[in-house]
């Protein structure tokens, strides 16, 4: 037996806790940051607010945009189903919905962020799912489909959705029938029901769906970004939350050092969030001055990857900084930040048109190769993503 010392040189990617915490703070919706700040002010005596924290509203002479559409209705109706103390949790849950109506955080993660129990978060989520369109607030495809099923739905349909989605997607109907001890014809009927009556996601875009009830209260929607006439970028949260170390704690002894360190770390993470949002906003302004000045009806082509390259961050950071955020334009109009990234519409339409006129079902790879001969060179996985967004089945099911 011989003993030897061996050295190895290599690179390893490691996520530090600080980076994870920064990402979590960055992706919080505005109402989540409001709740986080209020909780920290209540818990940490070394932290204080410099001003009254009130939002100053849109520019002078501009009428506030009132959200009487589905997002405002969703908030208002869901809040009626929970205790008043849980109203902020409902706001947070709605803020965590992405463009597909999916919940981007788990109930446990939301509970930790807000400092409440998972049970209260679950109750708020249930309220949102009850008043919104069937499938809203789902965390994955399976849950989205299950939420759309009613009590009178055939049992086979519910079982297929609940336990056999992968086999269904691959067209393995015989395998499902064998597993359930039923006929292939019954599974085919269930498959047809799912294709014809259920949708893979519920868009949360304005105008896409009416609220289930009609007594929704209109609520004022606050912007996250404010673009001024001079093309400057203001982050609204900085106006609402101007924090500082309490003077009585600045010269404290060892017994208050923990409070001071916690306060400094909290303010540092908030400033990181705001610096990133401002950098993203400034990159957008540099590319969208024609639109912002009112000389164009829609934003110029722009991708999140381009903004990420410009400011030197990962594309996922840009996505977190604009997800479920709103911008106030120099005209005073509010628009979703996602509307500044509109380059996918044309190639997505090309995918839809190509499939609509295909002589035989084409694979995603074949579609990508055909589009590459035109003005839309996209990857196979991008074709698959666009198909999913359009609700078009894969080659094996068309």
mmCIF file of C-alpha atoms in Angstrom:
data_model
loop_
_atom_site.group_PDB
_atom_site.id
_atom_site.type_symbol
_atom_site.label_atom_id
_atom_site.label_comp_id
_atom_site.label_asym_id
_atom_site.label_seq_id
_atom_site.Cartn_x
_atom_site.Cartn_y
_atom_site.Cartn_z
ATOM 1 C CA UNK A 1 0.000 0.000 0.000
ATOM 2 C CA UNK A 2 1.331 3.412 -0.965
ATOM 3 C CA UNK A 3 0.229 6.852 0.124
ATOM 4 C CA UNK A 4 0.496 9.727 -2.326
ATOM 5 C CA UNK A 5 -0.473 13.399 -2.257
ATOM 6 C CA UNK A 6 -2.209 14.506 -5.430
ATOM 7 C CA UNK A 7 -3.110 18.093 -6.328
ATOM 8 C CA UNK A 8 -5.772 19.157 -8.801
ATOM 9 C CA UNK A 9 -6.419 22.508 -10.410
ATOM 10 C CA UNK A 10 -9.914 23.342 -11.582
ATOM 11 C CA UNK A 11 -12.731 25.868 -11.635
ATOM 12 C CA UNK A 12 -15.940 25.430 -9.707
ATOM 13 C CA UNK A 13 -19.020 27.600 -9.917
ATOM 14 C CA UNK A 14 -20.358 28.311 -6.444
ATOM 15 C CA UNK A 15 -23.382 30.373 -5.442
ATOM 16 C CA UNK A 16 -22.568 32.374 -2.353
ATOM 17 C CA UNK A 17 -25.386 33.124 0.123
ATOM 18 C CA UNK A 18 -24.974 36.850 -0.600
ATOM 19 C CA UNK A 19 -25.658 36.294 -4.306
ATOM 20 C CA UNK A 20 -28.715 34.176 -3.590
ATOM 21 C CA UNK A 21 -30.085 36.787 -1.174
ATOM 22 C CA UNK A 22 -29.514 39.542 -3.747
ATOM 23 C CA UNK A 23 -31.385 37.576 -6.428
ATOM 24 C CA UNK A 24 -34.302 37.000 -4.050
ATOM 25 C CA UNK A 25 -34.561 40.699 -3.190
ATOM 26 C CA UNK A 26 -34.260 41.725 -6.847
ATOM 27 C CA UNK A 27 -37.159 39.567 -7.991
ATOM 28 C CA UNK A 28 -39.570 40.777 -5.280
ATOM 29 C CA UNK A 29 -42.531 42.785 -6.598
ATOM 30 C CA UNK A 30 -42.880 46.319 -5.243
ATOM 31 C CA UNK A 31 -45.496 45.323 -2.684
ATOM 32 C CA UNK A 32 -43.095 42.652 -1.438
ATOM 33 C CA UNK A 33 -40.359 45.249 -0.923
ATOM 34 C CA UNK A 34 -42.855 47.491 0.880
ATOM 35 C CA UNK A 35 -43.717 44.638 3.254
ATOM 36 C CA UNK A 36 -40.051 43.736 3.691
ATOM 37 C CA UNK A 37 -39.102 47.324 4.595
ATOM 38 C CA UNK A 38 -41.977 47.689 7.050
ATOM 39 C CA UNK A 39 -41.051 44.420 8.738
ATOM 40 C CA UNK A 40 -37.389 45.392 9.011
ATOM 41 C CA UNK A 41 -38.258 48.833 10.411
ATOM 42 C CA UNK A 42 -40.368 47.135 13.044
ATOM 43 C CA UNK A 43 -37.747 44.520 13.925
ATOM 44 C CA UNK A 44 -34.524 46.563 13.855
ATOM 45 C CA UNK A 45 -34.313 49.610 16.170
ATOM 46 C CA UNK A 46 -31.092 50.755 14.442
ATOM 47 C CA UNK A 47 -32.971 51.399 11.193
ATOM 48 C CA UNK A 48 -35.220 54.384 10.597
ATOM 49 C CA UNK A 49 -37.055 56.081 7.759
ATOM 50 C CA UNK A 50 -35.743 59.462 6.676
ATOM 51 C CA UNK A 51 -38.994 60.702 5.130
ATOM 52 C CA UNK A 52 -42.658 59.704 5.320
ATOM 53 C CA UNK A 53 -42.214 57.130 2.569
ATOM 54 C CA UNK A 54 -45.192 58.377 0.573
ATOM 55 C CA UNK A 55 -45.209 57.890 -3.182
ATOM 56 C CA UNK A 56 -45.365 61.318 -4.847
ATOM 57 C CA UNK A 57 -47.535 60.118 -7.688
ATOM 58 C CA UNK A 58 -47.247 60.677 -11.452
ATOM 59 C CA UNK A 59 -45.892 63.878 -12.911
ATOM 60 C CA UNK A 60 -47.863 67.064 -12.373
ATOM 61 C CA UNK A 61 -50.822 67.426 -14.707
ATOM 62 C CA UNK A 62 -50.906 63.716 -15.542
ATOM 63 C CA UNK A 63 -53.949 61.652 -14.715
ATOM 64 C CA UNK A 64 -53.188 58.522 -12.763
ATOM 65 C CA UNK A 65 -53.886 55.311 -14.645
ATOM 66 C CA UNK A 66 -56.485 53.292 -12.796
ATOM 67 C CA UNK A 67 -56.269 49.537 -13.085
ATOM 68 C CA UNK A 68 -59.885 48.526 -13.538
ATOM 69 C CA UNK A 69 -58.908 45.537 -15.682
ATOM 70 C CA UNK A 70 -58.175 41.973 -14.770
ATOM 71 C CA UNK A 71 -55.109 42.551 -12.602
ATOM 72 C CA UNK A 72 -56.868 45.117 -10.433
ATOM 73 C CA UNK A 73 -59.994 42.969 -10.329
ATOM 74 C CA UNK A 74 -57.945 39.947 -9.330
ATOM 75 C CA UNK A 75 -56.371 41.836 -6.421
ATOM 76 C CA UNK A 76 -59.627 43.397 -5.270
ATOM 77 C CA UNK A 77 -61.779 40.283 -5.519
ATOM 78 C CA UNK A 78 -59.208 38.033 -3.837
ATOM 79 C CA UNK A 79 -58.781 40.466 -0.936
ATOM 80 C CA UNK A 80 -62.508 40.195 -0.235
ATOM 81 C CA UNK A 81 -62.070 36.480 0.507
ATOM 82 C CA UNK A 82 -59.312 36.795 3.117
ATOM 83 C CA UNK A 83 -59.050 38.596 6.467
ATOM 84 C CA UNK A 84 -58.069 42.243 6.136
ATOM 85 C CA UNK A 85 -54.697 41.523 7.745
ATOM 86 C CA UNK A 86 -53.876 39.201 4.811
ATOM 87 C CA UNK A 87 -54.593 41.784 2.119
ATOM 88 C CA UNK A 88 -50.873 42.507 1.662
ATOM 89 C CA UNK A 89 -50.221 38.782 1.167
ATOM 90 C CA UNK A 90 -52.766 38.714 -1.681
ATOM 91 C CA UNK A 91 -51.016 41.721 -3.248
ATOM 92 C CA UNK A 92 -47.692 39.937 -2.990
ATOM 93 C CA UNK A 93 -49.052 36.705 -4.508
ATOM 94 C CA UNK A 94 -50.531 38.568 -7.486
ATOM 95 C CA UNK A 95 -47.206 40.365 -7.907
ATOM 96 C CA UNK A 96 -45.462 36.983 -8.136
ATOM 97 C CA UNK A 97 -47.526 35.898 -11.165
ATOM 98 C CA UNK A 98 -45.644 35.953 -14.458
ATOM 99 C CA UNK A 99 -47.029 36.726 -17.934
ATOM 100 C CA UNK A 100 -48.365 33.161 -18.191
ATOM 101 C CA UNK A 101 -50.268 33.489 -14.929
ATOM 102 C CA UNK A 102 -47.896 31.085 -13.186
ATOM 103 C CA UNK A 103 -46.729 31.601 -9.601
ATOM 104 C CA UNK A 104 -42.964 32.160 -9.717
ATOM 105 C CA UNK A 105 -42.292 31.469 -6.020
ATOM 106 C CA UNK A 106 -43.374 28.675 -3.679
ATOM 107 C CA UNK A 107 -45.687 29.370 -0.781
ATOM 108 C CA UNK A 108 -42.818 28.623 1.599
ATOM 109 C CA UNK A 109 -40.579 31.178 -0.140
ATOM 110 C CA UNK A 110 -43.309 33.820 0.011
ATOM 111 C CA UNK A 111 -43.916 33.020 3.674
ATOM 112 C CA UNK A 112 -40.228 33.538 4.468
ATOM 113 C CA UNK A 113 -40.081 36.815 2.526
ATOM 114 C CA UNK A 114 -43.142 38.235 4.274
ATOM 115 C CA UNK A 115 -42.492 36.711 7.683
ATOM 116 C CA UNK A 116 -45.866 34.954 7.830
ATOM 117 C CA UNK A 117 -46.995 31.334 7.986
ATOM 118 C CA UNK A 118 -47.278 29.184 4.832
ATOM 119 C CA UNK A 119 -50.902 28.571 5.807
ATOM 120 C CA UNK A 120 -51.737 32.258 5.387
ATOM 121 C CA UNK A 121 -49.950 32.360 2.041
ATOM 122 C CA UNK A 122 -51.840 29.254 0.916
ATOM 123 C CA UNK A 123 -55.108 30.902 1.890
ATOM 124 C CA UNK A 124 -54.241 34.003 -0.144
ATOM 125 C CA UNK A 125 -53.248 31.883 -3.139
ATOM 126 C CA UNK A 126 -56.495 29.930 -2.944
ATOM 127 C CA UNK A 127 -58.426 33.217 -2.992
ATOM 128 C CA UNK A 128 -56.552 34.347 -6.121
ATOM 129 C CA UNK A 129 -57.224 31.019 -7.831
ATOM 130 C CA UNK A 130 -60.897 31.138 -6.897
ATOM 131 C CA UNK A 131 -61.680 34.598 -8.327
ATOM 132 C CA UNK A 132 -59.339 34.476 -11.325
ATOM 133 C CA UNK A 133 -59.721 32.415 -14.488
ATOM 134 C CA UNK A 134 -59.362 28.659 -14.032
ATOM 135 C CA UNK A 135 -55.663 27.803 -13.991
ATOM 136 C CA UNK A 136 -54.357 31.124 -12.644
ATOM 137 C CA UNK A 137 -51.737 30.918 -9.901
ATOM 138 C CA UNK A 138 -50.587 27.418 -10.846
ATOM 139 C CA UNK A 139 -46.978 26.470 -10.170
ATOM 140 C CA UNK A 140 -46.589 24.046 -13.068
ATOM 141 C CA UNK A 141 -48.446 22.600 -16.060
ATOM 142 C CA UNK A 142 -50.031 19.771 -14.080
ATOM 143 C CA UNK A 143 -51.529 22.110 -11.484
ATOM 144 C CA UNK A 144 -52.693 24.531 -14.191
ATOM 145 C CA UNK A 145 -54.626 21.767 -15.956
ATOM 146 C CA UNK A 146 -56.045 20.350 -12.719
ATOM 147 C CA UNK A 147 -57.342 23.778 -11.709
ATOM 148 C CA UNK A 148 -59.304 23.914 -14.961
ATOM 149 C CA UNK A 149 -61.108 20.637 -14.300
ATOM 150 C CA UNK A 150 -64.568 20.704 -12.772
ATOM 151 C CA UNK A 151 -66.245 18.164 -10.509
ATOM 152 C CA UNK A 152 -68.225 16.754 -13.419
ATOM 153 C CA UNK A 153 -65.099 16.141 -15.491
ATOM 154 C CA UNK A 154 -64.698 12.443 -16.429
ATOM 155 C CA UNK A 155 -62.533 10.581 -13.909
ATOM 156 C CA UNK A 156 -60.186 9.338 -16.640
ATOM 157 C CA UNK A 157 -59.336 12.906 -17.631
ATOM 158 C CA UNK A 158 -58.383 13.909 -14.093
ATOM 159 C CA UNK A 159 -56.304 10.752 -13.620
ATOM 160 C CA UNK A 160 -54.420 11.255 -16.894
ATOM 161 C CA UNK A 161 -53.622 14.871 -16.009
ATOM 162 C CA UNK A 162 -52.656 14.014 -12.450
ATOM 163 C CA UNK A 163 -50.467 10.959 -13.105
ATOM 164 C CA UNK A 164 -49.679 10.505 -16.795
ATOM 165 C CA UNK A 165 -48.850 13.873 -18.388
ATOM 166 C CA UNK A 166 -45.438 12.741 -19.633
ATOM 167 C CA UNK A 167 -46.903 9.701 -21.354
ATOM 168 C CA UNK A 168 -49.677 11.845 -22.807
ATOM 169 C CA UNK A 169 -47.184 14.342 -24.219
ATOM 170 C CA UNK A 170 -45.237 11.494 -25.836
ATOM 171 C CA UNK A 171 -48.398 9.965 -27.328
ATOM 172 C CA UNK A 172 -48.075 6.739 -25.297
ATOM 173 C CA UNK A 173 -51.834 6.247 -24.931
ATOM 174 C CA UNK A 174 -51.613 2.443 -24.893
ATOM 175 C CA UNK A 175 -49.230 2.631 -21.959
ATOM 176 C CA UNK A 176 -51.653 4.863 -20.048
ATOM 177 C CA UNK A 177 -54.564 2.543 -20.821
ATOM 178 C CA UNK A 178 -52.619 -0.460 -19.576
ATOM 179 C CA UNK A 179 -51.620 1.332 -16.391
ATOM 180 C CA UNK A 180 -55.226 2.361 -15.664
ATOM 181 C CA UNK A 181 -56.742 -0.922 -16.757
ATOM 182 C CA UNK A 182 -58.988 0.691 -19.334
ATOM 183 C CA UNK A 183 -59.315 0.802 -23.120
ATOM 184 C CA UNK A 184 -57.167 2.842 -25.494
ATOM 185 C CA UNK A 185 -60.381 4.377 -26.859
ATOM 186 C CA UNK A 186 -61.266 5.812 -23.430
ATOM 187 C CA UNK A 187 -57.777 7.311 -23.082
ATOM 188 C CA UNK A 188 -58.049 8.772 -26.582
ATOM 189 C CA UNK A 189 -61.320 10.417 -25.546
ATOM 190 C CA UNK A 190 -59.609 11.831 -22.447
ATOM 191 C CA UNK A 191 -56.717 13.065 -24.609
ATOM 192 C CA UNK A 192 -59.108 14.819 -26.992
ATOM 193 C CA UNK A 193 -60.893 16.441 -24.031
ATOM 194 C CA UNK A 194 -57.589 17.812 -22.678
ATOM 195 C CA UNK A 195 -56.488 19.151 -26.082
ATOM 196 C CA UNK A 196 -59.792 20.798 -26.892
ATOM 197 C CA UNK A 197 -60.908 22.194 -23.538
ATOM 198 C CA UNK A 198 -57.796 22.910 -21.481
ATOM 199 C CA UNK A 199 -54.984 25.414 -21.998
ATOM 200 C CA UNK A 200 -51.349 25.058 -20.846
ATOM 201 C CA UNK A 201 -51.282 28.492 -19.212
ATOM 202 C CA UNK A 202 -53.520 31.495 -18.523
ATOM 203 C CA UNK A 203 -52.006 34.768 -19.844
ATOM 204 C CA UNK A 204 -52.004 37.654 -17.398
ATOM 205 C CA UNK A 205 -51.894 40.344 -20.088
ATOM 206 C CA UNK A 206 -54.330 43.241 -19.972
ATOM 207 C CA UNK A 207 -57.515 42.555 -21.870
ATOM 208 C CA UNK A 208 -56.994 38.801 -22.109
ATOM 209 C CA UNK A 209 -59.735 37.727 -19.732
ATOM 210 C CA UNK A 210 -62.623 39.268 -17.802
ATOM 211 C CA UNK A 211 -62.937 38.802 -14.039
ATOM 212 C CA UNK A 212 -65.325 36.091 -12.909
ATOM 213 C CA UNK A 213 -67.234 38.605 -10.819
ATOM 214 C CA UNK A 214 -68.274 42.143 -11.622
ATOM 215 C CA UNK A 215 -68.005 44.100 -8.366
ATOM 216 C CA UNK A 216 -64.238 44.585 -8.525
ATOM 217 C CA UNK A 217 -62.898 47.812 -7.102
ATOM 218 C CA UNK A 218 -60.601 49.935 -9.263
ATOM 219 C CA UNK A 219 -57.151 50.417 -7.771
ATOM 220 C CA UNK A 220 -54.341 52.799 -8.630
ATOM 221 C CA UNK A 221 -51.335 51.008 -10.059
ATOM 222 C CA UNK A 222 -47.983 52.454 -9.003
ATOM 223 C CA UNK A 223 -45.079 52.569 -11.450
ATOM 224 C CA UNK A 224 -41.764 50.913 -10.576
ATOM 225 C CA UNK A 225 -39.795 52.922 -13.134
ATOM 226 C CA UNK A 226 -40.408 56.563 -14.062
ATOM 227 C CA UNK A 227 -38.997 57.806 -17.395
ATOM 228 C CA UNK A 228 -38.858 61.606 -17.468
ATOM 229 C CA UNK A 229 -39.033 64.054 -20.385
ATOM 230 C CA UNK A 230 -35.245 64.446 -20.119
ATOM 231 C CA UNK A 231 -34.824 60.645 -20.513
ATOM 232 C CA UNK A 232 -33.740 60.257 -16.911
ATOM 233 C CA UNK A 233 -34.704 57.142 -14.961
ATOM 234 C CA UNK A 234 -36.192 57.260 -11.482
ATOM 235 C CA UNK A 235 -36.740 54.156 -9.360
ATOM 236 C CA UNK A 236 -39.966 54.830 -7.481
ATOM 237 C CA UNK A 237 -39.007 52.680 -4.485
ATOM 238 C CA UNK A 238 -36.108 54.984 -3.648
ATOM 239 C CA UNK A 239 -38.620 57.791 -3.187
ATOM 240 C CA UNK A 240 -40.845 55.682 -0.958
ATOM 241 C CA UNK A 241 -38.091 54.103 1.110
ATOM 242 C CA UNK A 242 -35.326 56.464 2.169
ATOM 243 C CA UNK A 243 -33.652 54.650 5.072
ATOM 244 C CA UNK A 244 -30.773 55.469 7.384
ATOM 245 C CA UNK A 245 -29.040 54.350 10.586
ATOM 246 C CA UNK A 246 -30.692 55.865 13.649
ATOM 247 C CA UNK A 247 -28.399 58.592 15.151
ATOM 248 C CA UNK A 248 -28.758 57.101 18.613
ATOM 249 C CA UNK A 249 -27.226 53.842 17.377
ATOM 250 C CA UNK A 250 -24.338 55.199 15.291
ATOM 251 C CA UNK A 251 -21.973 55.460 18.232
ATOM 252 C CA UNK A 252 -23.299 52.486 20.128
ATOM 253 C CA UNK A 253 -21.165 49.938 21.879
ATOM 254 C CA UNK A 254 -20.718 46.241 21.267
ATOM 255 C CA UNK A 255 -24.281 45.465 22.342
ATOM 256 C CA UNK A 256 -25.751 47.260 19.296
ATOM 257 C CA UNK A 257 -23.212 46.150 16.682
ATOM 258 C CA UNK A 258 -25.432 43.278 15.570
ATOM 259 C CA UNK A 259 -28.317 45.670 14.905
ATOM 260 C CA UNK A 260 -26.010 48.037 13.017
ATOM 261 C CA UNK A 261 -24.578 45.252 10.867
ATOM 262 C CA UNK A 262 -28.056 43.969 10.057
ATOM 263 C CA UNK A 263 -29.279 47.461 9.129
ATOM 264 C CA UNK A 264 -26.272 48.117 6.870
ATOM 265 C CA UNK A 265 -26.674 44.764 5.128
ATOM 266 C CA UNK A 266 -30.384 45.359 4.568
ATOM 267 C CA UNK A 267 -29.807 48.825 3.088
ATOM 268 C CA UNK A 268 -26.988 47.467 0.931
ATOM 269 C CA UNK A 269 -29.265 44.852 -0.629
ATOM 270 C CA UNK A 270 -31.964 47.424 -1.309
ATOM 271 C CA UNK A 271 -29.441 49.749 -2.969
ATOM 272 C CA UNK A 272 -28.144 46.856 -5.074
ATOM 273 C CA UNK A 273 -31.710 46.235 -6.241
ATOM 274 C CA UNK A 274 -32.253 49.888 -7.078
ATOM 275 C CA UNK A 275 -28.886 50.247 -8.838
ATOM 276 C CA UNK A 276 -29.684 47.239 -11.008
ATOM 277 C CA UNK A 277 -33.168 48.552 -11.816
ATOM 278 C CA UNK A 278 -31.743 51.967 -12.696
ATOM 279 C CA UNK A 279 -29.073 50.421 -14.931
ATOM 280 C CA UNK A 280 -31.717 48.351 -16.737
ATOM 281 C CA UNK A 281 -33.939 51.417 -17.117
ATOM 282 C CA UNK A 282 -31.090 53.515 -18.506
ATOM 283 C CA UNK A 283 -30.191 50.811 -21.027
ATOM 284 C CA UNK A 284 -33.819 50.734 -22.163
ATOM 285 C CA UNK A 285 -33.926 54.518 -22.461
ATOM 286 C CA UNK A 286 -30.794 54.504 -24.630
ATOM 287 C CA UNK A 287 -32.542 52.126 -27.050
ATOM 288 C CA UNK A 288 -36.072 53.526 -26.892
ATOM 289 C CA UNK A 289 -35.751 57.321 -27.075
ATOM 290 C CA UNK A 290 -37.832 57.513 -30.250
ATOM 291 C CA UNK A 291 -40.669 55.589 -28.596
ATOM 292 C CA UNK A 292 -40.383 57.448 -25.282
ATOM 293 C CA UNK A 293 -40.507 60.799 -27.061
ATOM 294 C CA UNK A 294 -43.773 59.807 -28.708
ATOM 295 C CA UNK A 295 -42.347 59.617 -32.253
ATOM 296 C CA UNK A 296 -43.062 55.873 -32.578
ATOM 297 C CA UNK A 297 -46.124 53.801 -31.761
ATOM 298 C CA UNK A 298 -44.199 50.830 -30.360
ATOM 299 C CA UNK A 299 -40.754 50.185 -28.859
ATOM 300 C CA UNK A 300 -37.773 49.352 -31.061
ATOM 301 C CA UNK A 301 -36.606 45.709 -31.193
ATOM 302 C CA UNK A 302 -34.752 44.892 -27.975
ATOM 303 C CA UNK A 303 -33.930 41.719 -26.042
ATOM 304 C CA UNK A 304 -33.143 41.089 -22.424
ATOM 305 C CA UNK A 305 -29.850 39.567 -23.530
ATOM 306 C CA UNK A 306 -28.859 42.839 -25.218
ATOM 307 C CA UNK A 307 -29.631 44.839 -22.092
ATOM 308 C CA UNK A 308 -27.723 42.303 -19.975
ATOM 309 C CA UNK A 309 -24.664 42.627 -22.236
ATOM 310 C CA UNK A 310 -24.859 46.422 -22.092
ATOM 311 C CA UNK A 311 -24.839 46.641 -18.287
ATOM 312 C CA UNK A 312 -22.621 43.589 -17.694
ATOM 313 C CA UNK A 313 -24.991 41.232 -15.894
ATOM 314 C CA UNK A 314 -26.615 37.866 -16.620
ATOM 315 C CA UNK A 315 -29.825 37.814 -18.658
ATOM 316 C CA UNK A 316 -31.696 36.306 -15.688
ATOM 317 C CA UNK A 317 -30.841 39.435 -13.678
ATOM 318 C CA UNK A 318 -32.533 41.616 -16.274
ATOM 319 C CA UNK A 319 -35.548 39.307 -16.258
ATOM 320 C CA UNK A 320 -35.853 39.642 -12.476
ATOM 321 C CA UNK A 321 -35.527 43.425 -12.698
ATOM 322 C CA UNK A 322 -38.422 43.802 -15.159
ATOM 323 C CA UNK A 323 -40.727 40.911 -14.244
ATOM 324 C CA UNK A 324 -44.189 42.145 -13.219
ATOM 325 C CA UNK A 325 -42.868 45.752 -13.145
ATOM 326 C CA UNK A 326 -44.478 48.857 -14.632
ATOM 327 C CA UNK A 327 -43.018 52.006 -16.167
ATOM 328 C CA UNK A 328 -44.461 55.502 -16.331
ATOM 329 C CA UNK A 329 -43.681 57.041 -19.714
ATOM 330 C CA UNK A 330 -42.949 60.769 -20.174
ATOM 331 C CA UNK A 331 -46.544 61.115 -21.407
ATOM 332 C CA UNK A 332 -47.801 59.816 -18.051
ATOM 333 C CA UNK A 333 -49.094 56.529 -19.459
ATOM 334 C CA UNK A 334 -48.208 53.318 -17.625
ATOM 335 C CA UNK A 335 -46.962 50.288 -19.520
ATOM 336 C CA UNK A 336 -45.584 46.888 -18.461
ATOM 337 C CA UNK A 337 -41.791 46.758 -18.601
ATOM 338 C CA UNK A 338 -42.151 43.530 -20.576
ATOM 339 C CA UNK A 339 -43.558 45.586 -23.476
ATOM 340 C CA UNK A 340 -40.099 47.025 -24.132
ATOM 341 C CA UNK A 341 -38.939 43.543 -25.132
ATOM 342 C CA UNK A 342 -41.092 42.736 -28.132
ATOM 343 C CA UNK A 343 -38.762 41.086 -30.644
ATOM 344 C CA UNK A 344 -40.255 37.614 -30.254
ATOM 345 C CA UNK A 345 -43.610 38.414 -31.842
ATOM 346 C CA UNK A 346 -42.466 38.257 -35.475
ATOM 347 C CA UNK A 347 -40.604 34.905 -35.365
ATOM 348 C CA UNK A 348 -43.330 33.464 -33.135
ATOM 349 C CA UNK A 349 -45.904 34.437 -35.768
ATOM 350 C CA UNK A 350 -43.709 32.833 -38.400
ATOM 351 C CA UNK A 351 -43.734 29.569 -36.425
ATOM 352 C CA UNK A 352 -47.521 29.705 -36.171
ATOM 353 C CA UNK A 353 -47.975 30.423 -39.892
ATOM 354 C CA UNK A 354 -45.584 27.672 -40.931
ATOM 355 C CA UNK A 355 -47.387 25.082 -38.800
ATOM 356 C CA UNK A 356 -50.778 26.286 -40.046
ATOM 357 C CA UNK A 357 -49.744 25.560 -43.651
ATOM 358 C CA UNK A 358 -47.615 22.457 -43.165
ATOM 359 C CA UNK A 359 -48.346 19.562 -45.516
ATOM 360 C CA UNK A 360 -47.425 17.074 -42.806
ATOM 361 C CA UNK A 361 -46.566 17.543 -39.123
ATOM 362 C CA UNK A 362 -43.090 19.062 -38.938
ATOM 363 C CA UNK A 363 -40.633 18.535 -36.105
ATOM 364 C CA UNK A 364 -39.231 21.514 -34.195
ATOM 365 C CA UNK A 365 -35.861 20.912 -35.860
ATOM 366 C CA UNK A 366 -37.408 20.991 -39.329
ATOM 367 C CA UNK A 367 -39.267 24.195 -38.516
ATOM 368 C CA UNK A 368 -36.050 25.789 -37.230
ATOM 369 C CA UNK A 369 -34.193 24.809 -40.433
ATOM 370 C CA UNK A 370 -36.966 26.165 -42.664
ATOM 371 C CA UNK A 371 -37.120 29.455 -40.777
ATOM 372 C CA UNK A 372 -33.340 29.764 -40.930
ATOM 373 C CA UNK A 373 -33.623 30.082 -44.713
ATOM 374 C CA UNK A 374 -35.795 33.158 -44.191
ATOM 375 C CA UNK A 375 -35.224 36.154 -41.939
ATOM 376 C CA UNK A 376 -35.818 34.144 -38.749
ATOM 377 C CA UNK A 377 -32.772 32.042 -37.802
ATOM 378 C CA UNK A 378 -33.865 30.502 -34.483
ATOM 379 C CA UNK A 379 -32.886 27.378 -32.555
ATOM 380 C CA UNK A 380 -34.988 24.222 -32.228
ATOM 381 C CA UNK A 381 -35.597 24.838 -28.506
ATOM 382 C CA UNK A 382 -36.836 28.346 -29.370
ATOM 383 C CA UNK A 383 -39.367 26.822 -31.763
ATOM 384 C CA UNK A 384 -40.522 24.544 -28.939
ATOM 385 C CA UNK A 385 -40.898 27.537 -26.625
ATOM 386 C CA UNK A 386 -42.958 29.469 -29.190
ATOM 387 C CA UNK A 387 -45.156 26.426 -29.794
ATOM 388 C CA UNK A 388 -45.883 26.191 -26.087
ATOM 389 C CA UNK A 389 -46.727 29.896 -25.943
ATOM 390 C CA UNK A 390 -49.110 29.481 -28.880
ATOM 391 C CA UNK A 391 -50.706 26.359 -27.416
ATOM 392 C CA UNK A 392 -49.665 24.205 -30.410
ATOM 393 C CA UNK A 393 -49.034 20.517 -29.827
ATOM 394 C CA UNK A 394 -45.777 18.763 -30.670
ATOM 395 C CA UNK A 395 -45.265 16.924 -33.968
ATOM 396 C CA UNK A 396 -46.379 13.556 -32.536
ATOM 397 C CA UNK A 397 -49.755 15.004 -31.492
ATOM 398 C CA UNK A 398 -50.602 17.095 -34.549
#
